[in-house]
Short mmCIF file of C-alpha atoms and ligand atoms in Angstrom, two decimals:
data_model
loop_
_atom_site.label_atom_id
_atom_site.label_comp_id
_atom_site.label_asym_id
_atom_site.label_seq_id
_atom_site.Cartn_x
_atom_site.Cartn_y
_atom_site.Cartn_z
CA MET O 1384 84.52 91.16 122.91
CA PRO O 1385 81.88 93.82 123.30
CA ALA O 1386 83.24 97.40 123.06
CA ILE O 1387 85.33 98.34 120.04
CA VAL O 1388 86.52 101.78 119.00
CA LEU O 1389 87.23 102.57 115.34
CA VAL O 1390 89.39 105.62 114.59
CA GLY O 1391 91.04 107.32 111.64
CA ALA O 1392 94.84 107.06 111.79
CA GLN O 1393 95.69 110.02 109.52
CA TRP O 1394 93.85 113.27 108.63
CA GLY O 1395 90.44 111.77 107.90
CA ASP O 1396 88.78 110.13 104.91
CA GLU O 1397 90.67 106.89 105.43
CA GLY O 1398 87.54 104.86 104.73
CA LYS O 1399 86.07 104.66 108.24
CA GLY O 1400 82.55 104.48 106.81
CA LYS O 1401 83.30 101.42 104.72
CA ALA O 1402 85.09 99.71 107.62
CA THR O 1403 82.15 100.37 109.96
CA ASP O 1404 79.76 99.03 107.36
CA LEU O 1405 81.91 95.93 106.97
CA LEU O 1406 81.67 95.25 110.71
CA GLY O 1407 77.99 96.20 110.80
CA SER O 1408 76.58 92.69 110.53
CA GLY O 1409 78.55 91.59 113.61
CA VAL O 1410 77.63 94.40 115.99
CA ASP O 1411 74.51 95.52 117.86
CA TYR O 1412 75.22 99.24 118.30
CA VAL O 1413 77.22 101.78 116.28
CA VAL O 1414 77.93 104.99 118.19
CA LYS O 1415 79.08 108.33 116.82
CA PHE O 1416 80.87 110.01 119.70
CA ASN O 1417 82.53 113.14 118.29
CA GLY O 1418 82.21 115.74 115.56
CA GLY O 1419 79.10 116.50 113.58
CA ASN O 1420 78.25 117.04 109.96
CA ASN O 1421 81.84 118.02 109.20
CA ALA O 1422 82.34 114.28 108.67
CA GLY O 1423 81.62 112.67 105.33
CA HIS O 1424 81.53 108.91 104.97
CA THR O 1425 80.84 107.22 101.66
CA VAL O 1426 79.55 103.68 101.85
CA VAL O 1427 79.00 101.56 98.76
CA ILE O 1428 76.65 98.58 99.04
CA GLY O 1429 76.13 96.80 95.73
CA GLU O 1430 74.95 99.42 93.25
CA GLU O 1431 73.93 101.84 95.99
CA LYS O 1432 76.18 104.65 97.23
CA TYR O 1433 75.39 106.47 100.47
CA ALA O 1434 77.00 109.67 101.78
CA LEU O 1435 76.60 110.02 105.54
CA HIS O 1436 77.54 113.04 107.62
CA LEU O 1437 75.79 113.15 110.96
CA LEU O 1438 74.48 109.62 111.24
CA PRO O 1439 76.83 106.79 112.18
CA SER O 1440 77.57 104.53 109.20
CA GLY O 1441 76.09 101.61 111.14
CA ILE O 1442 72.62 102.95 110.28
CA LEU O 1443 72.92 101.09 106.98
CA SER O 1444 73.15 97.69 108.67
CA PRO O 1445 69.79 96.13 109.47
CA GLY O 1446 69.56 95.16 113.14
CA VAL O 1447 72.09 97.75 114.30
CA THR O 1448 70.99 100.45 116.75
CA PRO O 1449 72.69 103.68 115.70
CA VAL O 1450 73.51 106.15 118.48
CA ILE O 1451 74.43 109.83 118.39
CA ALA O 1452 76.17 110.21 121.74
CA ASN O 1453 76.81 113.19 124.02
CA GLY O 1454 80.12 114.12 122.39
CA VAL O 1455 78.50 114.97 119.06
CA VAL O 1456 77.31 118.40 117.92
CA ILE O 1457 74.03 118.18 116.01
CA ASP O 1458 72.72 120.39 113.24
CA LEU O 1459 69.05 119.49 113.58
CA GLY O 1460 68.13 120.47 110.02
CA VAL O 1461 70.89 118.27 108.62
CA LEU O 1462 69.82 115.40 110.87
CA ILE O 1463 66.26 115.49 109.57
CA GLU O 1464 67.42 115.83 105.97
CA GLU O 1465 69.70 112.83 106.34
CA LEU O 1466 67.01 110.73 108.03
CA ASP O 1467 64.46 111.62 105.33
CA GLY O 1468 66.97 110.91 102.57
CA LEU O 1469 67.70 107.43 103.94
CA GLU O 1470 64.04 106.63 104.62
CA ALA O 1471 63.21 107.57 101.02
CA ARG O 1472 65.79 104.98 99.92
CA GLY O 1473 64.24 102.31 102.11
CA VAL O 1474 66.69 102.42 105.02
CA ASP O 1475 65.02 101.90 108.39
CA THR O 1476 66.13 104.73 110.68
CA SER O 1477 63.59 104.15 113.43
CA LYS O 1478 66.09 102.67 115.89
CA LEU O 1479 68.22 105.84 116.10
CA ARG O 1480 69.02 106.99 119.65
CA ILE O 1481 70.17 110.52 120.46
CA SER O 1482 71.81 111.64 123.69
CA ALA O 1483 69.89 114.29 125.64
CA ASN O 1484 73.33 115.72 126.49
CA ALA O 1485 74.52 116.21 122.91
CA HIS O 1486 74.87 119.85 121.90
CA VAL O 1487 73.00 121.39 118.99
CA ILE O 1488 74.53 123.71 116.40
CA PRO O 1489 72.59 126.98 116.50
CA PRO O 1490 72.43 129.01 113.25
CA TYR O 1491 74.66 131.80 114.59
CA ASN O 1492 77.55 129.35 114.96
CA ARG O 1493 77.39 128.41 111.28
CA THR O 1494 77.67 132.12 110.48
CA LEU O 1495 80.48 132.62 112.98
CA ASP O 1496 82.46 129.66 111.61
CA ARG O 1497 82.38 131.13 108.10
CA VAL O 1498 83.05 134.76 108.99
CA THR O 1499 85.88 133.81 111.33
CA GLU O 1500 87.58 131.88 108.53
CA ARG O 1501 87.23 134.87 106.21
CA PHE O 1502 88.60 137.13 108.92
CA LEU O 1503 91.61 134.85 109.47
CA GLY O 1504 92.59 135.14 105.79
CA LYS O 1505 95.95 133.41 105.30
CA ARG O 1506 95.79 132.00 108.84
CA ARG O 1507 92.49 130.21 108.17
CA ILE O 1508 92.02 126.56 109.18
CA GLY O 1509 90.01 125.59 106.11
CA THR O 1510 87.04 124.41 108.17
CA THR O 1511 83.97 122.81 106.66
CA GLY O 1512 81.96 125.88 107.67
CA ARG O 1513 79.36 123.82 109.52
CA GLY O 1514 79.62 125.66 112.86
CA ILE O 1515 81.54 122.83 114.54
CA GLY O 1516 84.33 124.90 116.19
CA PRO O 1517 82.10 127.64 117.63
CA THR O 1518 79.65 125.04 118.99
CA TYR O 1519 82.37 123.11 120.83
CA ALA O 1520 83.75 126.43 122.07
CA ASP O 1521 80.29 127.27 123.46
CA LYS O 1522 80.17 123.88 125.16
CA MET O 1523 83.47 124.59 126.93
CA ASN O 1524 82.35 128.16 127.66
CA ARG O 1525 79.16 126.76 129.19
CA ILE O 1526 76.88 128.73 126.90
CA GLY O 1527 75.96 125.78 124.66
CA ILE O 1528 72.47 124.51 123.91
CA ARG O 1529 71.81 120.82 124.54
CA VAL O 1530 69.22 118.50 123.01
CA GLN O 1531 67.40 118.29 126.37
CA ASP O 1532 66.93 122.08 126.35
CA LEU O 1533 64.58 121.71 123.38
CA TYR O 1534 61.99 120.24 125.73
CA ASP O 1535 61.88 123.14 128.17
CA THR O 1536 61.15 126.23 126.11
CA SER O 1537 61.58 128.63 129.00
CA ILE O 1538 65.11 127.32 129.69
CA LEU O 1539 65.82 127.23 125.96
CA GLN O 1540 64.81 130.87 125.58
CA GLN O 1541 66.95 131.94 128.53
CA LYS O 1542 69.96 130.07 127.19
CA ILE O 1543 69.61 131.49 123.70
CA GLU O 1544 69.19 135.01 125.11
CA GLY O 1545 72.33 134.55 127.21
CA ALA O 1546 74.34 133.21 124.27
CA LEU O 1547 73.13 135.96 121.95
CA GLU O 1548 74.30 138.67 124.32
CA VAL O 1549 77.85 137.57 123.49
CA LYS O 1550 77.29 136.35 119.94
CA ASN O 1551 75.57 139.47 118.68
CA GLN O 1552 78.34 141.69 120.00
CA THR O 1553 80.83 139.60 118.06
CA LEU O 1554 78.71 139.42 114.91
CA VAL O 1555 77.91 143.12 114.80
CA LYS O 1556 81.00 144.80 116.24
CA ILE O 1557 83.77 142.55 114.94
CA PHE O 1558 82.34 141.03 111.78
CA ASN O 1559 79.93 143.73 110.70
CA ARG O 1560 77.05 141.28 110.37
CA ARG O 1561 73.44 141.70 111.43
CA ALA O 1562 72.32 140.85 114.94
CA VAL O 1563 70.40 137.59 115.32
CA GLY O 1564 66.99 137.55 117.03
CA VAL O 1565 65.98 135.08 119.76
CA ASP O 1566 62.82 134.09 117.91
CA GLU O 1567 64.52 133.03 114.71
CA VAL O 1568 66.90 130.80 116.68
CA MET O 1569 64.03 129.35 118.74
CA ASP O 1570 62.08 128.66 115.54
CA GLU O 1571 64.93 126.80 113.88
CA LEU O 1572 65.78 124.73 116.93
CA LEU O 1573 62.20 123.84 117.79
CA ARG O 1574 61.14 123.01 114.22
CA HIS O 1575 62.09 119.35 114.52
CA ALA O 1576 62.10 118.94 118.30
CA GLU O 1577 58.90 116.88 118.50
CA ARG O 1578 59.93 114.62 115.64
CA ILE O 1579 63.14 113.53 117.37
CA ARG O 1580 61.68 113.45 120.89
CA PRO O 1581 61.09 109.67 120.95
CA MET O 1582 64.75 109.10 119.98
CA VAL O 1583 66.17 111.24 122.79
CA GLY O 1584 67.36 109.58 125.97
CA ASP O 1585 70.18 108.68 128.34
CA THR O 1586 72.38 106.94 125.78
CA ALA O 1587 75.24 106.45 128.28
CA LEU O 1588 72.90 104.36 130.43
CA GLU O 1589 71.54 102.48 127.42
CA LEU O 1590 75.02 101.63 126.12
CA CYS O 1591 76.24 100.38 129.49
CA ALA O 1592 73.12 98.25 129.85
CA ALA O 1593 73.72 96.81 126.38
CA LEU O 1594 77.32 95.97 127.29
CA ASP O 1595 76.15 94.34 130.51
CA GLU O 1596 73.92 92.10 128.41
CA GLY O 1597 76.91 91.05 126.30
CA GLN O 1598 75.94 93.05 123.23
CA THR O 1599 78.62 94.41 120.91
CA VAL O 1600 79.08 98.14 120.67
CA LEU O 1601 81.20 99.80 117.96
CA PHE O 1602 82.28 103.40 118.48
CA GLU O 1603 82.86 105.10 115.15
CA ALA O 1604 85.07 108.21 115.21
CA GLY O 1605 84.56 111.12 112.90
CA GLN O 1606 87.71 112.86 111.64
CA ALA O 1607 91.01 111.32 112.73
CA THR O 1608 94.07 111.24 114.98
CA LEU O 1609 95.88 114.21 113.41
CA LEU O 1610 92.67 116.28 113.46
CA ASP O 1611 92.19 115.62 117.20
CA VAL O 1612 92.14 118.88 119.16
CA ASP O 1613 94.67 117.56 121.71
CA HIS O 1614 96.79 115.14 119.70
CA GLY O 1615 96.55 116.50 116.17
CA THR O 1616 98.38 119.18 114.23
CA TYR O 1617 96.97 122.03 116.34
CA PRO O 1618 95.64 124.56 115.42
CA PHE O 1619 94.93 122.86 112.06
CA VAL O 1620 92.55 120.39 113.65
CA THR O 1621 88.87 119.95 114.31
CA SER O 1622 87.45 120.90 117.70
CA SER O 1623 86.77 117.48 119.21
CA ASN O 1624 88.66 114.41 120.41
CA ALA O 1625 88.72 112.07 117.44
CA THR O 1626 91.12 109.62 119.11
CA SER O 1627 90.06 106.53 121.04
CA GLY O 1628 89.91 108.34 124.40
CA GLY O 1629 87.18 110.52 122.94
CA ALA O 1630 84.95 107.46 122.67
CA CYS O 1631 84.72 107.36 126.47
CA THR O 1632 84.14 111.03 127.22
CA GLY O 1633 81.97 111.31 124.13
CA SER O 1634 79.67 108.45 125.12
CA GLY O 1635 79.80 107.92 128.87
CA VAL O 1636 81.18 104.40 128.45
CA PRO O 1637 84.30 104.07 130.64
CA PRO O 1638 87.78 103.01 129.40
CA THR O 1639 87.64 99.78 131.41
CA ARG O 1640 84.95 98.54 129.03
CA VAL O 1641 86.85 99.11 125.79
CA ASP O 1642 88.38 95.91 124.45
CA ARG O 1643 89.69 96.72 121.00
CA VAL O 1644 90.76 99.73 118.98
CA ILE O 1645 90.70 99.52 115.21
CA GLY O 1646 92.75 102.09 113.28
CA ILE O 1647 91.92 102.92 109.68
CA PHE O 1648 95.04 103.72 107.64
CA LYS O 1649 94.90 104.60 103.96
CA ALA O 1650 97.70 103.14 101.81
CA TYR O 1651 98.72 106.75 101.07
CA THR O 1652 97.83 110.03 102.81
CA THR O 1653 95.27 112.76 102.21
CA ARG O 1654 94.34 115.96 103.98
CA VAL O 1655 91.54 118.49 103.47
CA GLY O 1656 91.95 122.09 104.62
CA GLU O 1657 95.11 123.86 105.75
CA GLY O 1658 98.04 122.72 107.88
CA PRO O 1659 101.34 120.86 107.64
CA PHE O 1660 101.60 117.66 105.60
CA PRO O 1661 105.18 116.36 105.17
CA THR O 1662 104.57 113.83 102.38
CA GLU O 1663 102.28 116.09 100.34
CA LEU O 1664 102.84 115.84 96.57
CA ASN O 1665 102.24 118.90 94.46
CA ASP O 1666 103.15 117.13 91.26
CA GLN O 1667 101.97 114.40 88.88
CA SER O 1668 102.19 111.75 91.58
CA GLY O 1669 99.78 113.80 93.70
CA ASP O 1670 97.44 114.12 90.73
CA PHE O 1671 97.70 110.38 90.15
CA LEU O 1672 96.61 109.60 93.73
CA ARG O 1673 93.78 112.17 93.60
CA THR O 1674 92.39 110.84 90.33
CA SER O 1675 92.95 107.19 90.95
CA GLY O 1676 91.62 107.40 94.53
CA ALA O 1677 88.76 109.81 93.67
CA GLU O 1678 90.02 112.10 96.42
CA PHE O 1679 87.39 114.80 96.51
CA GLY O 1680 85.64 115.69 99.77
CA THR O 1681 82.32 113.97 100.59
CA THR O 1682 81.24 117.02 102.61
CA THR O 1683 82.58 120.06 100.76
CA GLY O 1684 83.63 118.58 97.40
CA ARG O 1685 87.10 120.10 97.85
CA PRO O 1686 89.99 118.26 96.13
CA ARG O 1687 91.93 116.48 98.85
CA ARG O 1688 95.66 117.11 99.21
CA CYS O 1689 97.48 113.85 98.49
CA GLY O 1690 100.85 112.35 99.47
CA TRP O 1691 102.66 109.07 100.12
CA ALA O 1692 102.04 106.90 103.17
CA ASP O 1693 103.74 108.14 106.33
CA VAL O 1694 104.45 105.47 108.92
CA VAL O 1695 105.70 108.00 111.48
CA ILE O 1696 102.06 109.07 111.58
CA GLY O 1697 100.95 105.44 111.58
CA ARG O 1698 103.12 104.65 114.61
CA TYR O 1699 101.91 107.79 116.36
CA ALA O 1700 98.28 106.83 115.74
CA GLN O 1701 99.02 103.33 117.00
CA ARG O 1702 100.43 104.74 120.25
CA ILE O 1703 97.91 107.52 120.92
CA ASN O 1704 94.90 105.29 120.24
CA GLY O 1705 96.23 101.93 121.45
CA ILE O 1706 95.38 100.38 118.10
CA THR O 1707 95.03 96.60 118.22
CA ASP O 1708 94.11 96.09 114.55
CA MET O 1709 94.83 98.20 111.51
CA VAL O 1710 92.60 98.29 108.43
CA LEU O 1711 94.69 99.23 105.39
CA THR O 1712 92.39 100.89 102.87
CA LYS O 1713 92.64 101.78 99.18
CA LEU O 1714 95.61 99.54 98.36
CA ASP O 1715 94.12 99.21 94.86
CA VAL O 1716 94.73 102.93 94.26
CA LEU O 1717 98.51 102.34 94.22
CA THR O 1718 98.30 99.82 91.36
CA GLY O 1719 100.38 100.87 88.35
CA LEU O 1720 103.21 102.61 90.20
CA GLU O 1721 106.70 101.33 89.53
CA THR O 1722 107.95 102.14 93.00
CA ILE O 1723 106.08 103.39 96.05
CA PRO O 1724 107.86 105.68 98.50
CA VAL O 1725 106.93 105.29 102.18
CA CYS O 1726 107.98 107.92 104.70
CA VAL O 1727 109.81 106.19 107.57
CA ALA O 1728 111.25 109.20 109.43
CA TYR O 1729 111.60 112.99 109.18
CA GLU O 1730 114.57 115.22 108.88
CA VAL O 1731 114.27 118.61 110.54
CA GLN O 1732 117.22 120.94 110.10
CA GLY O 1733 119.68 118.06 109.96
CA GLU O 1734 118.13 116.14 112.84
CA ARG O 1735 116.39 112.80 112.26
CA PHE O 1736 113.01 112.22 113.91
CA GLU O 1737 111.62 108.67 114.19
CA GLU O 1738 108.61 109.93 116.16
CA MET O 1739 106.21 112.82 115.61
CA PRO O 1740 108.01 115.99 116.73
CA VAL O 1741 106.27 117.50 119.73
CA ASN O 1742 106.89 121.04 118.46
CA GLN O 1743 104.53 122.09 115.74
CA SER O 1744 107.14 124.23 114.00
CA ASP O 1745 109.43 121.18 113.68
CA PHE O 1746 106.56 119.29 112.07
CA HIS O 1747 105.98 122.20 109.69
CA HIS O 1748 109.62 121.91 108.57
CA ALA O 1749 109.76 118.11 108.53
CA LYS O 1750 111.25 116.64 105.35
CA PRO O 1751 110.22 113.05 104.73
CA VAL O 1752 112.86 110.33 104.65
CA TYR O 1753 111.62 107.75 102.17
CA GLU O 1754 112.06 104.04 101.76
CA GLU O 1755 111.26 102.94 98.21
CA LEU O 1756 109.11 99.82 97.89
CA ALA O 1757 108.47 97.97 94.65
CA GLY O 1758 105.09 98.49 92.99
CA TRP O 1759 102.80 96.14 91.03
CA SER O 1760 100.73 96.49 87.89
CA GLU O 1761 98.11 93.75 88.21
CA ASP O 1762 94.51 94.75 88.97
CA ILE O 1763 93.88 93.76 92.59
CA THR O 1764 90.25 94.87 92.92
CA GLY O 1765 89.06 91.28 92.54
CA CYS O 1766 91.45 89.77 95.11
CA ARG O 1767 89.73 88.32 98.16
CA THR O 1768 92.62 86.54 99.86
CA PHE O 1769 96.10 87.72 100.77
CA ASP O 1770 97.67 85.03 98.58
CA GLU O 1771 95.86 86.36 95.52
CA LEU O 1772 97.65 89.71 95.84
CA PRO O 1773 100.74 90.20 93.64
CA LEU O 1774 103.95 89.57 95.56
CA HIS O 1775 104.95 93.23 95.71
CA ALA O 1776 101.52 94.22 97.08
CA GLN O 1777 101.96 91.55 99.77
CA LEU O 1778 105.40 92.90 100.60
CA TYR O 1779 104.04 96.48 100.75
CA VAL O 1780 101.46 95.37 103.33
CA ARG O 1781 103.97 93.37 105.37
CA ARG O 1782 106.47 96.23 105.40
CA LEU O 1783 103.83 98.72 106.60
CA GLU O 1784 102.86 96.27 109.32
CA GLU O 1785 106.48 96.01 110.41
CA LEU O 1786 107.08 99.76 110.32
CA MET O 1787 103.85 100.64 112.15
CA LYS O 1788 104.31 97.88 114.73
CA THR O 1789 100.73 96.75 114.41
CA ARG O 1790 98.95 93.93 112.67
CA ILE O 1791 96.92 94.66 109.56
CA SER O 1792 93.66 92.77 109.83
CA VAL O 1793 91.78 93.92 106.75
CA ILE O 1794 92.96 95.22 103.36
CA GLY O 1795 90.66 97.33 101.19
CA VAL O 1796 90.94 96.72 97.45
CA GLY O 1797 87.94 98.76 96.28
CA PRO O 1798 85.03 100.83 97.59
CA GLY O 1799 82.51 97.96 97.60
CA ARG O 1800 81.64 96.18 100.84
CA GLU O 1801 82.89 92.88 99.42
CA GLN O 1802 86.15 94.39 98.12
CA SER O 1803 88.01 93.53 101.29
CA ILE O 1804 90.60 90.95 102.25
CA VAL O 1805 90.03 89.84 105.82
CA LEU O 1806 93.17 88.50 107.50
CA HIS O 1807 91.97 88.47 111.10
CA ASP O 1808 88.49 88.61 112.61
CA MET O 1809 88.53 91.99 114.36
CA LEU O 1810 85.53 91.17 116.52
CA SER O 1811 87.15 88.21 118.21
CA SER O 1812 90.01 88.22 120.71
CA VAL O 1813 93.60 88.98 119.70
CA GLU O 1814 95.51 85.87 118.73
CA ALA O 1815 98.96 85.40 120.18
P1 GDP A 3290 85.76 108.27 105.91
O1 GDP A 3290 85.46 109.73 106.13
O2 GDP A 3290 86.94 107.82 106.67
O3 GDP A 3290 84.56 107.40 106.14
O4 GDP A 3290 86.18 108.14 104.38
P2 GDP A 3290 85.43 108.79 103.11
O5 GDP A 3290 84.18 108.03 102.86
O6 GDP A 3290 85.34 110.27 103.25
O7 GDP A 3290 86.51 108.53 101.98
C1 GDP A 3290 86.90 107.24 101.63
C2 GDP A 3290 86.52 106.99 100.15
O8 GDP A 3290 87.23 105.86 99.69
C3 GDP A 3290 85.06 106.66 99.95
O9 GDP A 3290 84.65 107.19 98.71
C4 GDP A 3290 85.02 105.14 99.92
O10 GDP A 3290 83.96 104.62 99.13
C5 GDP A 3290 86.34 104.84 99.28
N1 GDP A 3290 86.98 103.59 99.72
C6 GDP A 3290 87.00 103.04 100.95
N2 GDP A 3290 87.79 101.95 100.97
C7 GDP A 3290 88.30 101.82 99.71
C8 GDP A 3290 89.22 100.93 99.10
O11 GDP A 3290 89.75 100.00 99.70
N3 GDP A 3290 89.52 101.14 97.76
C9 GDP A 3290 88.97 102.19 97.06
N4 GDP A 3290 89.32 102.33 95.77
N5 GDP A 3290 88.09 103.03 97.60
C10 GDP A 3290 87.78 102.87 98.91
P1 IMO A 3291 85.80 112.45 108.12
O1 IMO A 3291 85.03 111.96 109.30
C1 IMO A 3291 88.76 115.25 106.58
C2 IMO A 3291 89.01 119.14 108.61
C3 IMO A 3291 88.59 120.36 107.82
C4 IMO A 3291 89.51 121.40 108.44
C5 IMO A 3291 89.54 120.99 109.91
C6 IMO A 3291 88.58 121.77 110.80
O2 IMO A 3291 85.06 112.39 106.84
O3 IMO A 3291 87.15 111.83 108.06
P2 IMO A 3291 85.96 121.72 111.10
O4 IMO A 3291 84.86 122.03 110.14
O5 IMO A 3291 85.90 120.35 111.66
O6 IMO A 3291 86.12 122.75 112.16
O7 IMO A 3291 87.31 121.81 110.21
O8 IMO A 3291 89.22 119.61 109.93
N1 IMO A 3291 87.98 118.08 108.67
C7 IMO A 3291 88.06 116.92 107.98
N2 IMO A 3291 88.96 116.50 107.06
N3 IMO A 3291 87.75 114.44 106.96
C8 IMO A 3291 86.87 114.85 107.90
O9 IMO A 3291 85.94 114.03 108.41
C9 IMO A 3291 86.97 116.14 108.42
N4 IMO A 3291 86.26 116.86 109.33
C10 IMO A 3291 86.90 118.03 109.48
O10 IMO A 3291 88.83 120.20 106.44
O11 IMO A 3291 90.81 121.26 107.93
MG1 MG A 3292 85.26 111.48 105.04
#
C-alpha cells in the first residue's frame, strides 16, 4: 500500500501535523507537495512541542526521508532557520531532499504580498504575508525563480533582472515603495545555496524509484480543501492545490500510483483569514471552542474563527479528494457541551442545499441547517479504544461517519501522539 495522500478536509489546522507524525513510524518518505511557510503544524511528542512550517512533519520520525517537492514554494531563510532549530533540539535533518524544480520566494514577493493586502483594504484575503501568492503567480507567469537557478549565477541574475523589471514598476508606481536592486536579491538567494546543494535533486525520480522498491510514501498537504485555489472558497483561498490531485502535480508521482487518501476533519470547524464560513460562531460557543481547542494560529498567532462541524463540507472534501479514511481530530475539545449542533445542509434564500453551492455568492449567504446531537461531560483524553468513549461521544462519531459517507479510522482525543484511538490501520488495504 505504498502511496498515501493526507489532506485537510476543512480550512486548515485540522491536525494534519499530528496525523502525519502518527503515521511516521510506518512510512519511508513524507513529502510536502504544496504551499510553503504559510503552513503551521504543531506536533507534540512527549514533553516536546514542535512547530513546523516549511518542513514536512515526517522530519520528526527517525528513519523517514522528508521531501520538499516541486509544488512547494521555499523561503530559503526560513528553511535554514527551521533546519537549525530542529538540529539544535537533536532532530536529524540530514536526510532532507529538495526538488530542483521547487520555486523560491524572493524578498520582493514578501513585500508585495503585504502591500497588496493593505491596498485591498476591506477586500483583503487575510494572507499570512509570507509571499506565497505572488510567488505562485510568478510561477504561472513564467517569471519565477527555481531552486536549480541558484546553481547557475548567470541565469539567476538574468531571471532576477527580468522579474524586477515588472516588480519594481509595481512596487514604485502602484505601491509607492522603493525599487529593489538585483544584488540584494542575489545576496539573499545565494546566502544558503551551497548549504542546501547536497539536498537538491530530482525528487520526482527518487520518489518513483522508492515506490518501485515497495517503499511507502506519504504526501502531506499544507492548507486544506476549502483553501485550494481551484476547489476552495475562491478568492479566499491560498494559491496552490491543497487537494489530493495536487499531490501528483506537486511531486511528479502520477495518480495511478496513489492508493489511499486520508482526510483530516476536526470535530468542529476553524478558519483563519477572511472569507465565508457558514457555521461561524461569534458568541460564547465560539469562545468556548477557541479556548478549549487553543485555536490560535501556529504561523501568525491570529485567533482562529470557530464554528460547529459542517458535514456538507466533509462530504465535499470526501468527493473532491477521494477520501478513503477520515481522521476525526480534537473530539476532546467538545467535552462539556450539553448538545452539539452539526450542520447537515444549507438554506440559501429559501432553497435547501445538500451539497456545496457552486456559486460563491450562494455560499456567502448559506444559513446552516443543524442537527442537534447529545453531548458528554466525561474527560475523554485518556481513552484509547472506541469502547472507552462515553456513549454520546461514540454516537457523535458514528453520526458524522454516516453523514460524511466515509469511515473514520482514527479519533484524536488530545494533542499528544499517543492520544489517538485507532479504529482501522490506514496503511493497510481497505477492508470490505
Ligand atoms: P495542521 O496545520 O493541520 O497541522 O494543524 P495545526 O497544528 O495548525 O493545529 C492543530 C492543533 O491541534 C495543534 O496545536 C495540535 O497539537 C492540536 N491537536 C491535534 N490533534 C488534537 C486532538 O485530537 N486534540 C487536541 N486537544 N488537540 C489536538
Ligand atoms: P495549515 O497547513 C489555515 C489561509 C490564510 C489566508 C489564506 C491565504 O497550517 O493548515 P496565504 O498566505 O496562503 O496566501 O493566505 O489562506 N491559510 C491558512 N489557514 N491553515 C493554514 O495552513 C493556512 N495557510 C494559509 O489565513 O486566509
Ligand atoms: Mg496549521
